[in-house]
Protein backbone atom coordinates (compact mmCIF):
# COMPACT_ATOMS: atom_id res chain seq x y z
CA UNK A 1 0.00 0.00 0.00
CA UNK A 2 0.99 3.59 -0.47
CA UNK A 3 3.16 4.74 2.35
CA UNK A 4 3.84 8.27 3.46
CA UNK A 5 7.50 8.97 3.81
CA UNK A 6 9.73 11.94 4.53
CA UNK A 7 11.90 11.97 1.43
CA UNK A 8 13.92 14.38 -0.69
CA UNK A 9 11.77 15.40 -3.64
CA UNK A 10 14.44 14.31 -6.16
CA UNK A 11 14.36 10.84 -4.66
CA UNK A 12 10.57 10.91 -4.69
CA UNK A 13 10.80 11.50 -8.44
CA UNK A 14 13.24 8.58 -8.80
CA UNK A 15 10.84 6.37 -6.83
CA UNK A 16 8.05 7.25 -9.27
CA UNK A 17 10.26 6.51 -12.28
CA UNK A 18 11.11 3.15 -10.72
CA UNK A 19 7.46 2.35 -10.05
CA UNK A 20 6.68 3.17 -13.68
CA UNK A 21 9.08 0.35 -14.60
CA UNK A 22 10.95 2.29 -17.25
CA UNK A 23 13.12 0.37 -19.71
CA UNK A 24 15.75 2.95 -20.57
CA UNK A 25 17.22 5.93 -18.74
CA UNK A 26 19.81 8.15 -20.34
CA UNK A 27 20.96 11.31 -18.64
CA UNK A 28 23.94 13.50 -17.90
CA UNK A 29 24.27 14.86 -14.38
CA UNK A 30 23.75 18.59 -13.85
CA UNK A 31 22.89 20.60 -10.76
CA UNK A 32 20.16 20.63 -9.45
CA UNK A 33 18.89 17.54 -11.27
CA UNK A 34 21.75 15.31 -10.09
CA UNK A 35 20.07 13.49 -7.22
CA UNK A 36 17.31 12.20 -9.49
CA UNK A 37 19.62 10.47 -11.98
CA UNK A 38 22.22 9.42 -9.40
CA UNK A 39 19.52 7.65 -7.48
CA UNK A 40 18.17 6.00 -10.62
CA UNK A 41 21.61 4.76 -11.70
CA UNK A 42 21.99 3.28 -8.21
CA UNK A 43 18.64 1.53 -8.46
CA UNK A 44 19.64 0.05 -11.83
CA UNK A 45 23.06 -1.03 -10.50
CA UNK A 46 21.49 -2.62 -7.43
CA UNK A 47 18.99 -4.51 -9.56
CA UNK A 48 16.05 -2.72 -7.98
CA UNK A 49 15.05 -1.38 -11.38
CA UNK A 50 15.36 -3.61 -14.43
CA UNK A 51 16.35 -0.95 -16.93
CA UNK A 52 19.19 0.06 -19.19
CA UNK A 53 21.05 3.10 -17.86
CA UNK A 54 22.92 4.60 -20.81
CA UNK A 55 25.95 6.63 -19.77
CA UNK A 56 26.52 9.51 -22.17
CA UNK A 57 28.95 12.41 -22.48
CA UNK A 58 26.41 15.21 -22.81
CA UNK A 59 22.75 16.10 -22.62
CA UNK A 60 22.60 16.25 -26.41
CA UNK A 61 23.51 12.56 -26.49
CA UNK A 62 21.19 11.81 -23.56
CA UNK A 63 18.16 13.02 -25.47
CA UNK A 64 19.40 11.38 -28.68
CA UNK A 65 19.72 8.05 -26.83
CA UNK A 66 16.23 8.53 -25.38
CA UNK A 67 14.85 9.16 -28.87
CA UNK A 68 16.39 5.96 -30.21
CA UNK A 69 15.21 3.93 -27.23
CA UNK A 70 11.69 5.33 -27.37
CA UNK A 71 11.50 4.75 -31.13
CA UNK A 72 12.43 1.11 -30.49
CA UNK A 73 9.50 0.86 -28.09
CA UNK A 74 11.16 1.38 -24.70
CA UNK A 75 9.59 3.36 -21.87
CA UNK A 76 12.19 6.08 -21.53
CA UNK A 77 13.15 8.63 -18.90
CA UNK A 78 15.63 11.47 -18.65
CA UNK A 79 16.15 14.53 -16.55
CA UNK A 80 18.11 17.74 -16.89
CA UNK A 81 18.28 21.43 -16.02
CA UNK A 82 19.48 24.79 -17.25
CA UNK A 83 22.52 24.61 -19.58
CA UNK A 84 21.83 20.91 -19.95
CA UNK A 85 18.41 21.61 -21.42
CA UNK A 86 19.96 24.16 -23.78
CA UNK A 87 22.63 21.71 -24.93
CA UNK A 88 19.94 19.06 -25.45
CA UNK A 89 17.58 21.55 -27.07
CA UNK A 90 18.15 20.48 -30.68
CA UNK A 91 16.99 16.94 -29.92
CA UNK A 92 14.21 18.11 -27.58
CA UNK A 93 12.42 19.51 -30.61
CA UNK A 94 13.05 16.32 -32.56
CA UNK A 95 11.61 14.11 -29.78
CA UNK A 96 8.26 15.87 -30.02
CA UNK A 97 8.13 16.08 -33.80
CA UNK A 98 8.89 12.34 -33.98
CA UNK A 99 6.07 11.88 -31.44
CA UNK A 100 8.17 9.91 -28.95
CA UNK A 101 6.57 9.74 -25.48
CA UNK A 102 9.75 10.34 -23.45
CA UNK A 103 9.25 11.69 -19.94
CA UNK A 104 11.72 14.29 -18.69
CA UNK A 105 11.93 15.89 -15.27
CA UNK A 106 13.42 19.37 -15.49
CA UNK A 107 14.85 20.78 -12.25
CA UNK A 108 14.30 24.36 -13.33
CA UNK A 109 17.42 26.48 -13.06
CA UNK A 110 18.62 29.83 -14.35
CA UNK A 111 20.68 30.14 -17.52
CA UNK A 112 24.19 31.53 -17.39
CA UNK A 113 25.58 34.14 -17.40
CA UNK A 114 26.55 35.27 -15.00
CA UNK A 115 27.13 31.63 -14.18
CA UNK A 116 24.43 30.53 -11.77
CA UNK A 117 23.33 27.19 -10.45
CA UNK A 118 20.25 28.55 -8.66
CA UNK A 119 16.69 28.03 -9.63
CA UNK A 120 14.30 29.91 -11.87
CA UNK A 121 12.34 29.09 -15.01
CA UNK A 122 14.59 30.61 -17.69
CA UNK A 123 15.62 27.17 -18.94
CA UNK A 124 12.15 25.87 -19.77
CA UNK A 125 10.94 29.23 -21.09
CA UNK A 126 13.82 29.24 -23.59
CA UNK A 127 12.40 25.91 -24.80
CA UNK A 128 8.80 27.05 -24.60
CA UNK A 129 8.02 26.19 -28.20
CA UNK A 130 9.54 22.70 -28.28
CA UNK A 131 6.15 21.02 -28.71
CA UNK A 132 6.15 18.94 -25.51
CA UNK A 133 3.37 18.64 -22.97
CA UNK A 134 4.56 20.75 -20.03
CA UNK A 135 3.55 20.50 -16.39
CA UNK A 136 4.76 22.67 -13.53
CA UNK A 137 4.52 21.06 -10.12
CA UNK A 138 4.40 22.92 -6.83
CA UNK A 139 5.41 20.33 -4.22
CA UNK A 140 7.01 16.95 -3.78
CA UNK A 141 3.76 15.04 -3.95
CA UNK A 142 2.78 16.67 -7.23
CA UNK A 143 6.29 15.99 -8.60
CA UNK A 144 6.01 12.30 -7.68
CA UNK A 145 2.44 11.98 -8.99
CA UNK A 146 3.10 13.73 -12.29
CA UNK A 147 5.70 11.17 -13.36
CA UNK A 148 2.90 8.57 -13.45
CA UNK A 149 0.48 11.02 -15.04
CA UNK A 150 3.11 11.94 -17.64
CA UNK A 151 3.58 8.33 -18.80
CA UNK A 152 -0.14 7.71 -18.94
CA UNK A 153 -0.74 10.82 -21.04
CA UNK A 154 2.35 10.70 -23.25
CA UNK A 155 2.01 7.03 -24.23
CA UNK A 156 -1.72 7.26 -24.88
CA UNK A 157 -2.25 6.27 -28.55
CA UNK A 158 -4.28 9.45 -29.00
CA UNK A 159 -1.35 11.57 -27.81
CA UNK A 160 2.12 10.05 -28.41
CA UNK A 161 4.04 13.10 -27.27
CA UNK A 162 6.94 13.66 -24.87
CA UNK A 163 6.10 15.15 -21.48
CA UNK A 164 8.15 17.56 -19.40
CA UNK A 165 7.60 17.75 -15.65
CA UNK A 166 9.03 21.05 -14.41
CA UNK A 167 10.01 21.44 -10.77
CA UNK A 168 11.88 24.28 -9.08
CA UNK A 169 15.56 23.49 -8.78
CA UNK A 170 16.66 23.37 -5.11
CA UNK A 171 13.51 25.03 -3.77
CA UNK A 172 11.70 21.83 -4.65
CA UNK A 173 14.23 19.21 -5.76
CA UNK A 174 16.43 19.46 -2.65
CA UNK A 175 13.86 19.74 0.11
CA UNK A 176 12.57 16.85 2.16
CA UNK A 177 8.81 16.55 2.13
CA UNK A 178 6.28 13.99 3.25
CA UNK A 179 5.30 12.16 0.06
CA UNK A 180 2.78 9.37 -0.31
CA UNK A 181 4.80 7.05 -2.52
CA UNK A 182 2.85 5.02 -5.05
CA UNK A 183 4.12 1.46 -5.38
CA UNK A 184 4.29 -0.44 -8.62
CA UNK A 185 1.82 -3.00 -7.24
CA UNK A 186 -0.79 -0.28 -6.74
CA UNK A 187 -0.55 1.06 -10.26
CA UNK A 188 -2.75 -1.61 -11.80
CA UNK A 189 -3.53 -0.56 -15.35
CA UNK A 190 -3.16 3.16 -14.67
CA UNK A 191 -0.26 3.11 -17.13
CA UNK A 192 -0.95 0.45 -19.79
CA UNK A 193 2.05 -1.11 -21.56
CA UNK A 194 3.70 1.19 -24.08
CA UNK A 195 2.68 0.14 -27.58
CA UNK A 196 4.44 2.32 -30.15
CA UNK A 197 2.49 3.14 -33.29
CA UNK A 198 5.61 3.48 -35.41
CA UNK A 199 8.48 1.34 -34.17
CA UNK A 200 12.10 0.78 -35.14
CA UNK A 201 12.27 -2.91 -35.85
CA UNK A 202 14.83 -4.62 -38.13
CA UNK A 203 12.19 -7.12 -39.24
CA UNK A 204 9.97 -4.35 -40.54
CA UNK A 205 12.19 -1.60 -41.94
CA UNK A 206 10.92 1.96 -41.98
CA UNK A 207 12.26 5.48 -41.68
CA UNK A 208 11.78 7.65 -38.61
CA UNK A 209 12.91 11.24 -38.94
CA UNK A 210 13.19 11.59 -42.72
CA UNK A 211 13.85 14.89 -44.46
CA UNK A 212 10.85 16.88 -45.54
CA UNK A 213 10.49 19.26 -48.42
CA UNK A 214 8.44 22.45 -48.13
CA UNK A 215 5.35 20.72 -49.51
CA UNK A 216 5.15 18.37 -46.48
CA UNK A 217 6.56 20.46 -43.65
CA UNK A 218 3.53 22.67 -42.98
CA UNK A 219 1.25 19.61 -42.81
CA UNK A 220 3.70 17.87 -40.44
CA UNK A 221 3.66 20.88 -38.11
CA UNK A 222 -0.12 21.06 -38.19
CA UNK A 223 -0.38 17.37 -37.24
CA UNK A 224 2.00 17.95 -34.30
CA UNK A 225 0.15 21.08 -33.13
CA UNK A 226 -3.21 19.36 -33.37
CA UNK A 227 -1.96 16.38 -31.34
CA UNK A 228 -0.78 18.75 -28.62
CA UNK A 229 -4.14 20.52 -28.45
CA UNK A 230 -6.06 17.26 -28.49
CA UNK A 231 -3.92 15.86 -25.67
CA UNK A 232 -5.89 18.12 -23.34
CA UNK A 233 -8.80 15.67 -23.11
CA UNK A 234 -6.41 12.84 -22.28
CA UNK A 235 -4.68 15.02 -19.66
CA UNK A 236 -8.04 15.67 -17.99
CA UNK A 237 -8.89 11.98 -18.11
CA UNK A 238 -5.52 11.08 -16.58
CA UNK A 239 -6.10 13.50 -13.69
CA UNK A 240 -9.65 12.26 -13.12
CA UNK A 241 -8.54 8.63 -13.12
CA UNK A 242 -5.65 9.51 -10.83
CA UNK A 243 -8.05 11.02 -8.32
CA UNK A 244 -10.24 7.93 -8.46
CA UNK A 245 -7.33 5.62 -7.75
CA UNK A 246 -5.05 7.66 -5.54
CA UNK A 247 -7.32 10.34 -4.11
CA UNK A 248 -5.49 13.47 -5.19
CA UNK A 249 -7.09 15.92 -7.60
CA UNK A 250 -5.07 18.03 -10.02
CA UNK A 251 -6.26 20.76 -12.35
CA UNK A 252 -4.70 22.70 -15.21
CA UNK A 253 -5.51 25.98 -13.46
CA UNK A 254 -5.44 25.52 -9.70
CA UNK A 255 -7.59 28.14 -8.00
CA UNK A 256 -7.31 29.46 -4.48
CA UNK A 257 -9.93 31.84 -3.05
CA UNK A 258 -11.00 32.87 -6.52
CA UNK A 259 -14.75 33.13 -5.98
CA UNK A 260 -14.70 36.73 -4.83
CA UNK A 261 -11.07 37.67 -5.55
CA UNK A 262 -10.47 41.09 -7.05
CA UNK A 263 -6.70 40.76 -7.14
CA UNK A 264 -5.23 37.46 -8.30
CA UNK A 265 -1.60 36.43 -8.02
CA UNK A 266 -0.73 33.98 -10.78
CA UNK A 267 2.40 31.87 -10.88
CA UNK A 268 3.90 28.51 -11.74
CA UNK A 269 5.61 26.02 -9.47
CA UNK A 270 6.57 26.01 -5.82
CA UNK A 271 6.50 29.73 -5.14
CA UNK A 272 2.74 29.76 -5.36
CA UNK A 273 2.83 28.23 -1.86
CA UNK A 274 4.12 31.52 -0.47
CA UNK A 275 1.58 33.34 -2.62
CA UNK A 276 -1.19 31.37 -0.90
CA UNK A 277 0.20 32.28 2.51
CA UNK A 278 0.28 35.94 1.46
CA UNK A 279 -3.27 35.56 0.21
CA UNK A 280 -4.40 34.32 3.65
CA UNK A 281 -2.70 37.23 5.35
CA UNK A 282 -4.19 39.83 3.01
CA UNK A 283 -7.63 38.26 3.39
CA UNK A 284 -7.36 38.56 7.16
CA UNK A 285 -6.87 42.28 6.52
CA UNK A 286 -10.03 42.35 4.44
CA UNK A 287 -8.44 42.38 0.98
CA UNK A 288 -10.06 40.18 -1.64
CA UNK A 289 -7.02 38.36 -2.98
CA UNK A 290 -6.80 35.02 -4.74
CA UNK A 291 -4.10 32.81 -6.22
CA UNK A 292 -3.86 30.87 -9.45
CA UNK A 293 -1.31 28.14 -9.85
CA UNK A 294 -0.81 27.36 -13.52
CA UNK A 295 -0.01 23.65 -13.50
CA UNK A 296 -0.39 22.96 -17.20
CA UNK A 297 1.60 25.24 -19.48
CA UNK A 298 1.41 23.28 -22.76
CA UNK A 299 -1.15 22.81 -24.15
CA UNK A 300 -1.93 26.29 -22.83
CA UNK A 301 -5.25 26.30 -20.97
CA UNK A 302 -6.44 29.66 -22.28
CA UNK A 303 -10.13 28.90 -21.91
CA UNK A 304 -9.72 27.73 -18.29
CA UNK A 305 -7.77 30.87 -17.48
CA UNK A 306 -10.38 33.17 -18.98
CA UNK A 307 -13.02 31.40 -16.95
CA UNK A 308 -11.01 31.38 -13.71
CA UNK A 309 -10.06 35.04 -14.00
CA UNK A 310 -13.40 36.29 -15.33
CA UNK A 311 -14.32 38.02 -12.07
CA UNK A 312 -10.87 39.36 -11.24
CA UNK A 313 -10.11 43.04 -11.65
CA UNK A 314 -6.35 42.71 -11.43
CA UNK A 315 -4.03 39.81 -12.21
CA UNK A 316 -0.42 39.93 -11.07
CA UNK A 317 1.49 37.43 -13.22
CA UNK A 318 4.73 36.26 -11.62
CA UNK A 319 7.34 35.02 -14.07
CA UNK A 320 10.65 33.48 -13.10
CA UNK A 321 12.24 34.32 -16.45
CA UNK A 322 12.85 37.37 -18.60
CA UNK A 323 11.94 37.52 -22.26
CA UNK A 324 14.66 39.98 -23.21
CA UNK A 325 13.47 42.87 -25.27
CA UNK A 326 9.93 41.54 -25.21
CA UNK A 327 6.66 42.73 -23.75
CA UNK A 328 6.98 41.35 -20.22
CA UNK A 329 7.42 37.98 -18.60
CA UNK A 330 6.76 35.09 -21.01
CA UNK A 331 3.77 33.81 -19.02
CA UNK A 332 2.35 37.33 -18.59
CA UNK A 333 2.49 37.82 -22.37
CA UNK A 334 0.55 34.60 -22.89
CA UNK A 335 -2.08 35.52 -20.30
CA UNK A 336 -2.55 38.85 -22.06
CA UNK A 337 -2.94 37.21 -25.44
CA UNK A 338 -5.38 34.67 -23.96
CA UNK A 339 -7.66 37.59 -23.19
CA UNK A 340 -7.18 39.51 -26.44
CA UNK A 341 -10.50 40.15 -28.13
CA UNK A 342 -12.54 38.93 -25.17
CA UNK A 343 -14.60 41.22 -22.99
CA UNK A 344 -13.95 41.47 -19.27
CA UNK A 345 -10.17 41.42 -19.51
CA UNK A 346 -8.65 42.15 -16.11
CA UNK A 347 -5.72 44.53 -15.66
CA UNK A 348 -2.64 42.35 -16.14
CA UNK A 349 0.54 43.34 -14.33
CA UNK A 350 3.79 41.54 -15.06
CA UNK A 351 6.34 40.84 -12.33
CA UNK A 352 9.66 39.07 -12.74
CA UNK A 353 10.46 37.33 -9.47
CA UNK A 354 12.86 34.85 -7.93
CA UNK A 355 15.54 34.94 -10.61
CA UNK A 356 18.43 32.55 -9.88
CA UNK A 357 16.98 31.39 -6.60
CA UNK A 358 16.42 34.83 -5.08
CA UNK A 359 14.00 34.39 -2.21
CA UNK A 360 10.41 35.43 -2.73
CA UNK A 361 8.90 35.74 0.70
CA UNK A 362 5.31 35.96 1.82
CA UNK A 363 5.79 39.70 2.30
CA UNK A 364 6.99 39.97 -1.31
CA UNK A 365 3.71 38.50 -2.56
CA UNK A 366 1.82 40.93 -0.33
CA UNK A 367 3.77 43.71 -2.03
CA UNK A 368 3.02 42.25 -5.48
CA UNK A 369 -0.73 42.15 -4.80
CA UNK A 370 -0.75 45.72 -3.54
CA UNK A 371 1.53 47.02 -6.28
CA UNK A 372 -0.58 45.36 -9.01
CA UNK A 373 -3.69 47.04 -7.63
CA UNK A 374 -1.87 50.36 -7.51
CA UNK A 375 -0.85 50.01 -11.18
CA UNK A 376 -4.39 49.02 -12.14
CA UNK A 377 -5.82 52.06 -10.37
CA UNK A 378 -3.64 54.29 -12.55
CA UNK A 379 -5.56 52.72 -15.40
CA UNK A 380 -2.75 52.65 -17.92
CA UNK A 381 -0.46 49.87 -19.11
CA UNK A 382 2.82 49.61 -17.24
CA UNK A 383 6.06 47.83 -18.13
CA UNK A 384 7.01 44.73 -16.20
CA UNK A 385 8.69 45.16 -12.83
CA UNK A 386 11.65 43.24 -11.43
CA UNK A 387 10.79 42.41 -7.84
CA UNK A 388 13.28 43.77 -5.33
CA UNK A 389 15.59 45.30 -7.94
CA UNK A 390 18.24 47.52 -6.36
CA UNK A 391 18.34 50.84 -8.16
CA UNK B 1 -1.78 23.23 -53.44
CA UNK B 2 -1.96 20.07 -55.50
CA UNK B 3 -4.78 17.83 -54.35
CA UNK B 4 -2.80 14.61 -54.93
CA UNK B 5 -0.49 15.46 -52.04
CA UNK B 6 -1.38 14.16 -48.57
CA UNK B 7 -3.41 16.27 -46.14
CA UNK B 8 -2.05 16.76 -42.63
CA UNK B 9 -4.51 14.18 -41.29
CA UNK B 10 -3.11 11.58 -43.67
CA UNK B 11 0.52 11.72 -42.54
CA UNK B 12 2.05 8.86 -40.59
CA UNK B 13 2.81 9.55 -36.94
CA UNK B 14 5.82 11.86 -36.70
CA UNK B 15 5.98 11.98 -40.50
CA UNK B 16 7.52 8.48 -40.56
CA UNK B 17 8.03 6.71 -43.86
CA UNK B 18 6.65 3.24 -43.30
CA UNK B 19 7.50 1.79 -46.72
CA UNK B 20 11.18 0.88 -47.10
CA UNK B 21 13.07 2.01 -50.19
CA UNK B 22 10.65 4.84 -50.83
CA UNK B 23 13.47 7.21 -51.77
CA UNK B 24 13.44 5.54 -55.19
CA UNK B 25 10.02 7.10 -55.70
CA UNK B 26 11.34 10.56 -55.03
CA UNK B 27 11.72 12.59 -58.19
CA UNK B 28 14.75 14.71 -57.35
CA UNK B 29 14.95 15.48 -61.07
CA UNK B 30 12.36 18.13 -60.16
CA UNK B 31 15.16 20.20 -58.64
CA UNK B 32 17.01 20.61 -61.93
CA UNK B 33 17.12 23.96 -63.67
CA UNK B 34 19.76 22.73 -66.15
CA UNK B 35 20.01 19.35 -67.82
CA UNK B 36 22.88 17.70 -69.74
CA UNK B 37 22.65 17.28 -73.50
CA UNK B 38 25.13 15.06 -75.38
CA UNK B 39 26.33 15.70 -78.92
CA UNK B 40 26.47 12.15 -80.42
CA UNK B 41 29.09 13.31 -82.96
CA UNK B 42 31.57 14.19 -80.21
CA UNK B 43 30.71 11.42 -77.71
CA UNK B 44 33.53 8.83 -77.41
CA UNK B 45 31.37 6.46 -75.31
CA UNK B 46 34.18 6.41 -72.73
CA UNK B 47 31.85 6.38 -69.70
CA UNK B 48 33.59 9.20 -67.77
CA UNK B 49 30.18 10.86 -67.25
CA UNK B 50 28.86 7.58 -65.79
CA UNK B 51 31.84 7.31 -63.42
CA UNK B 52 31.57 10.88 -62.15
CA UNK B 53 27.79 11.16 -61.82
CA UNK B 54 27.21 11.48 -58.04
CA UNK B 55 23.62 10.29 -58.30
CA UNK B 56 24.06 7.32 -60.66
CA UNK B 57 21.75 9.07 -63.09
CA UNK B 58 23.88 8.08 -66.07
CA UNK B 59 23.25 4.73 -67.69
CA UNK B 60 24.62 2.98 -70.73
CA UNK B 61 22.34 2.49 -73.70
CA UNK B 62 23.13 -1.10 -74.72
CA UNK B 63 22.09 -0.48 -78.34
CA UNK B 64 24.34 2.49 -79.06
CA UNK B 65 26.94 2.12 -76.30
CA UNK B 66 26.48 5.81 -75.45
CA UNK B 67 25.49 7.12 -72.03
CA UNK B 68 22.01 8.50 -71.47
CA UNK B 69 20.53 10.53 -68.58
CA UNK B 70 17.84 9.38 -66.16
CA UNK B 71 15.97 12.64 -65.82
CA UNK B 72 13.83 11.31 -62.97
CA UNK B 73 16.92 11.55 -60.72
CA UNK B 74 19.33 13.92 -62.51
CA UNK B 75 19.53 17.19 -60.55
CA UNK B 76 21.50 18.90 -63.31
CA UNK B 77 24.68 19.43 -61.29
CA UNK B 78 26.78 19.63 -64.46
CA UNK B 79 29.68 17.47 -63.29
CA UNK B 80 29.35 15.23 -66.37
CA UNK B 81 29.56 18.22 -68.68
CA UNK B 82 32.64 19.51 -66.89
CA UNK B 83 34.44 16.14 -66.88
CA UNK B 84 33.60 14.98 -70.43
CA UNK B 85 37.05 14.67 -72.14
CA UNK B 86 35.69 15.41 -75.63
CA UNK B 87 33.41 18.31 -74.63
CA UNK B 88 30.39 16.42 -75.95
CA UNK B 89 28.10 17.40 -73.08
CA UNK B 90 26.54 20.84 -72.69
CA UNK B 91 24.10 22.00 -70.06
CA UNK B 92 20.82 23.37 -71.36
CA UNK B 93 17.95 24.98 -69.52
CA UNK B 94 15.06 22.76 -68.47
CA UNK B 95 11.95 23.72 -70.35
CA UNK B 96 8.56 23.39 -68.66
XYZ file of N, CA and C in Angstrom, chain A residues 26 62 77 79 87 96 100 106 121 144 149 159-160 166 168-169 195 254 300-301 315 321 347 354 368 381:
78
model
N 18.545 7.593 -19.889
C 19.808 8.147 -20.337
C 19.838 9.589 -19.893
N 22.203 12.412 -24.437
C 21.187 11.813 -23.562
C 19.835 11.810 -24.261
N 13.134 7.483 -19.819
C 13.154 8.628 -18.902
C 14.483 9.357 -18.991
N 16.341 13.358 -17.394
C 16.150 14.527 -16.549
C 17.306 15.469 -16.797
N 21.758 22.548 -24.107
C 22.625 21.705 -24.928
C 21.813 20.604 -25.612
N 9.703 15.592 -29.914
C 8.264 15.866 -30.019
C 7.776 15.739 -31.457
N 7.634 10.937 -29.835
C 8.169 9.913 -28.947
C 7.825 10.257 -27.500
N 12.503 18.240 -15.392
C 13.423 19.368 -15.486
C 13.464 20.071 -14.131
N 12.959 29.825 -13.899
C 12.341 29.090 -15.011
C 12.840 29.549 -16.382
N 6.080 13.769 -7.662
C 6.006 12.303 -7.679
C 4.822 11.844 -8.549
N 1.453 10.355 -14.154
C 0.483 11.016 -15.037
C 1.124 11.256 -16.407
N -2.261 10.452 -28.091
C -1.349 11.566 -27.808
C 0.025 11.330 -28.451
N 0.774 10.352 -27.928
C 2.125 10.047 -28.406
C 3.001 11.310 -28.492
N 8.154 19.992 -14.924
C 9.026 21.045 -14.411
C 8.881 21.194 -12.909
N 10.880 23.272 -9.444
C 11.877 24.278 -9.083
C 13.157 23.623 -8.581
N 14.265 23.988 -9.218
C 15.562 23.489 -8.777
C 15.837 23.974 -7.363
N 2.761 0.773 -26.254
C 2.678 0.144 -27.579
C 2.933 1.224 -28.621
N -5.077 25.722 -11.116
C -5.438 25.520 -9.704
C -5.868 26.863 -9.114
N -1.599 25.133 -23.684
C -1.929 26.285 -22.832
C -3.421 26.342 -22.570
N -3.810 26.336 -21.276
C -5.252 26.296 -20.966
C -5.913 27.672 -20.996
N -4.806 41.053 -12.292
C -4.028 39.813 -12.212
C -2.539 40.162 -12.202
N 11.384 34.257 -15.262
C 12.239 34.317 -16.449
C 11.996 35.652 -17.126
N -7.008 43.837 -15.517
C -5.725 44.531 -15.661
C -4.625 43.500 -15.384
N 12.099 36.061 -8.266
C 12.862 34.853 -7.928
C 13.852 34.398 -8.974
N 3.433 42.442 -4.078
C 3.023 42.247 -5.481
C 1.521 42.510 -5.640
N -1.410 50.986 -19.068
C -0.459 49.867 -19.109
C 0.883 50.273 -18.515
